Amino acid sequence: MEVPKPRPPAGAWDTLFLEDTCYLKESPGLVGVISKTWHEPDDEWDDEPDFVPGHIATENDMNSLLETGQPPRHFAIFEPLTPSDGSILVHESEVKVVDRSLAFGDVVKRNLKSPISGTVISVSTEVSVQHSFQITSEPSVIVTGIPEAELYLAHGWSNGDLVIYKGCWIGVVEEIVDEVVIRLENGSFVVPEDSAELEIPVLNRGEEAAVRSISSSARGDGVGVTDPPGGSRPSGFSRRTGTVPAPAFLSPGFTVATSKANIRRGRWLYGAYNPNVPPTGVVVAVKTTKLGVRWLRQNSMVTGRFIPVERPSTWLELEEVLPKLKRFCRSTGGFVGLDGAPYTASGGATGGGTLQVGDRVRFKDLPSAAAKYPGVLNISRSEAMGFDINTFGIVSTLTRVRVLWQDMTETVDNARDLKPYLNVDEQEVWPGEIVMLKLDHGDSPESLGSPNQGTVPSPANAPVKDKVGVVQRVNPRNRVASVKWFKNPVIEFSGDCVTPGFKSGELGDESEDVSVYEVMDLETLSVRRGDFVTISPDYDASPGSGIAAAPAGSGAGRNAHGQIHPLRLEDIGRTRLGGAGVLDSVLVNALDNNLLMNLSAALGASSDPQLQGVGRQLNQIPFNSTAQYPQRSPMPQNSSQPRTPYEEAYLAQPIDWLGEVVDMGVDGLVTVRLGALDVPRDIRVSIDRLFIVFNDDMDFDDISDEEIGDLDDDQSFGEELDSGSDWSTIANSQTAFGVCPRTLITENVCYEGDERLGNREEEDWPTDDVMEVDGNSSADIDTSVNDGVQMTMLEHGMETDRMEVVGKGTELAKDVTTRTSLQQAPFPPNNTPAPEAFSIPGTSEQPARFAILDTPVPSDHAFVKKCCATSPEPTFLRRMHKEHQILSTSLPDGIIARGWESRLDLLRVLIIGPMNTPYELAPFFFDFYFPDIFPQSPPIVHFHSWTGGVGRINPNLYEDGKVCLSLLGTWHAEQKNEAWSARGSTVLQVLVSLMGLVLVREPYYNEAGFGVFAGADEVSLASALYSEKAYILSRGFVKHVLETPMSGFEEEIKWLYLPHQKGGLNLLEEVIGSTKGVVKRSESEESRAGERVVEAAVARGGVGNITPGALILLKRNLQTLERIMERASRCL
């Protein structure tokens, strides 16, 4: 009989994060790292994971892990660092965190429920090491207290290294091929044919001793292999019994095993193949032979004439290219030391955040280290057959960080005492960020001053052009930021993008407190610590260059003339072209001509066809006189000297145009570290001059076919690959360079009998050819009527919230059950009213839920300009008739739809926000377009968003109108029956999904990957803040439709919201009353004392108390709503 498993102990325990270094509490000597957590989704999962349960994990927990690839809540995968111990599914209470992997630029909190966050500005790590080899006559010694700045990884190259080729091409290392030398039992040295087939043998103590004797007998002088402290974590699965996969990067000191064939076909450096010698040995040398590099772009920020250089090959033979390849020195240690003082030597900037337990390292200065630290061995090459075997294994680490908090205080903490802030709220801002004041959502941008001639009118959600500033400090509890504004910034917009030519100007002296909901950090103007940027060159303005001279007296380090802001890739792709296919005149006037010509040449040399097209457009501009750059000619001018080859024009020039952002000053200046120089140095520049080329968050979704093809077409490398190599698979995979599918949010709509419509057999839904269009036919769809209807919005297993859908004409929507497989809301408090659909009382004056209008299609319909077939196919007409028939009889309460006789392919739908959610009583408009191939493909849906740049009102509803649902094909469908089905899906199903799955009580959990947090205490604050934002924005939606009624719904909006309408509902009065209640509750004495309600909303309206920053916007909306009510009452 199976012994019952103990349950987790009462009380709290630490949340675990990826790469945490821990030990098992019951076995303190068993040290390892966390490789998978319950709250950090990871798509890298093997089909047959090799792990065992800990003391708490049950069989059900193991099965859940096997089925989903994700540990159950509060569980994690613990990987011991010794190969003989397998991975363990542990509960968070079973391990003790001894160190946490934090990096420079990470955002952290002391507690995930705390509103304040901070940025890591300095990292310092001390380690304990043990030599990978040992002299038998001397005991193995662990040396402690060694700063990371004195060490470097034994494997010279790492994935993610930033490289510069020929002084101009920027790339990121993403694959590394090594040549490994191993020493066998008989003292022979061999380079195996395929180092990817090397594995780590699992040895007992006696076998470990035998390994040491193998090494010592071959050397003949008593040097053996130290029992490794674990080595790097293995990946994948072993090919042989008694072995585990080797780490991604080997280094001297690892004991490895492989097949005899791999040894026999290898390259022998000393000795010869002997079939009687086991294919097990010790790594004595590792040499990197090839690098797989993703090339980002050629630097176009040059002085003088731009010279296009051919894009390098994806695969580089390291020996051949090393003289032309420069590696960027990252600032892993941060901007300043732990004491807050600037680094006095460049080595201090690399002092932390990189090394972990199990890594193999070398000393930068081994002779000095041997003299400084007793126990550090320095084994000469002569004792090791000419190989440098002085590598050391990391036994333990202690990481300390300096954190700059949002309120501008700084502290020094142990990394293990802080929590990574992974799911950052989009309203968060930090000191030093450039922000812009947004328009009040729904206001007209034209009221904010006359636009400059030649510009495109700003959209309704555009920021205020003359309100650009720098965040000085933040009060995160109140959601209020203190900002200093630039006095005369120059900024223009093309659509929602900042056009080139942005100039910040001089920063004002006075600070202003604003709500964080009122400001936005445009991606175009934002940089973060750790971003890699190119820096536009200094230049002197000249007449006709289009750049106005700035007044004298600019501060040191500032660009005296106000530098241009270079185009980013995303801006280039969306920049508006005007006139005869050239850029608007405002762009030409804002940019220096030389830079435009350089940019045109650089884009023309790009491998991306779209960027090439933009380059051709730029080339059509009639350039005027050039600006006077300080000339640094890329070509030698002295004819008596040999001319530099055209391809190497930039090779000899200093790389002072590429840097890493290390600090964001509250004076508006950004500190950039020039890490590609022989001696790195810092410069301070305005953000106007920076162009982001790479950061660790980039996933390369826009990888071009040419770049993928390079992996296949490189015959010189491909011929050397074994058929079992992972490289051939990577070459043909879009995930080769970090492109990962997003986590799914899916919805299922079930009709009577708990049967999902999409699950019907194909023959159960009439085909278009046989579908009856007679009004008396129901096409075998059950349209029985029930008076009392409940729609289950979210299921939680034992407990289910049910949304009431009460009213007439809801035949097909009766007993609709809506499920979500990954997104589940938490258990509501006992006193929380359940969400319910808005119910319209049955009156004779009630507008029709569905109607076909004979009026023209509104000009503001998102798809009015879509082509409409003059003679639609009969199958299309029959299906649209059937959809209209279903909508006319089966729309549930809270949904009103309108079509047009002249355009049967268009539809406009109003959904009233469900009660007891942040969206209650707010209007949500969706425009539908049915393409000619409908229903073979789903309808295309556009959401009308009026958020004013504050952000999405819901994770599934984007500001640009995108609606993310698997049913619409705009989200990944995990199963076939979750996607659109021509026979089984209907428009009604889409509408019910929007109401029941999107407009929910706690929309925070709709965000991709956030469903795992449902009900978790760690995110209660984050969920409450998201609901707070949704509530504010939805009140703004009410204001917008009353000020700017939606065409086709003018009378319906009046009937629903305004007073004194015949049989009308006067919802505006109810909206104002509930909003006043939220304001009063939030302004109460206990709320001001900081006792905010962060649990799930317990009051009507879907929110509890809200922050002072949110109150600023809510009260503004409330005042507008009251004025509208007053005008409406006065008019009538």
JSON list of C-alpha atoms in Angstrom, two decimals, residues 378 447 584 636 737 922 926:
[
{"chain": "A", "resi": 378, "resn": "ASN", "atom": "CA", "xyz": [48.66, 26.72, -11.22]},
{"chain": "A", "resi": 447, "resn": "SER", "atom": "CA", "xyz": [-7.96, 71.36, -29.58]},
{"chain": "A", "resi": 584, "resn": "ASP", "atom": "CA", "xyz": [6.33, 63.71, -46.37]},
{"chain": "A", "resi": 636, "resn": "PRO", "atom": "CA", "xyz": [42.58, 56.56, -47.19]},
{"chain": "A", "resi": 737, "resn": "PHE", "atom": "CA", "xyz": [16.67, 32.06, -33.13]},
{"chain": "A", "resi": 922, "resn": "ALA", "atom": "CA", "xyz": [-19.82, 50.45, -20.83]},
{"chain": "A", "resi": 926, "resn": "PHE", "atom": "CA", "xyz": [-17.06, 45.69, -32.90]}
]
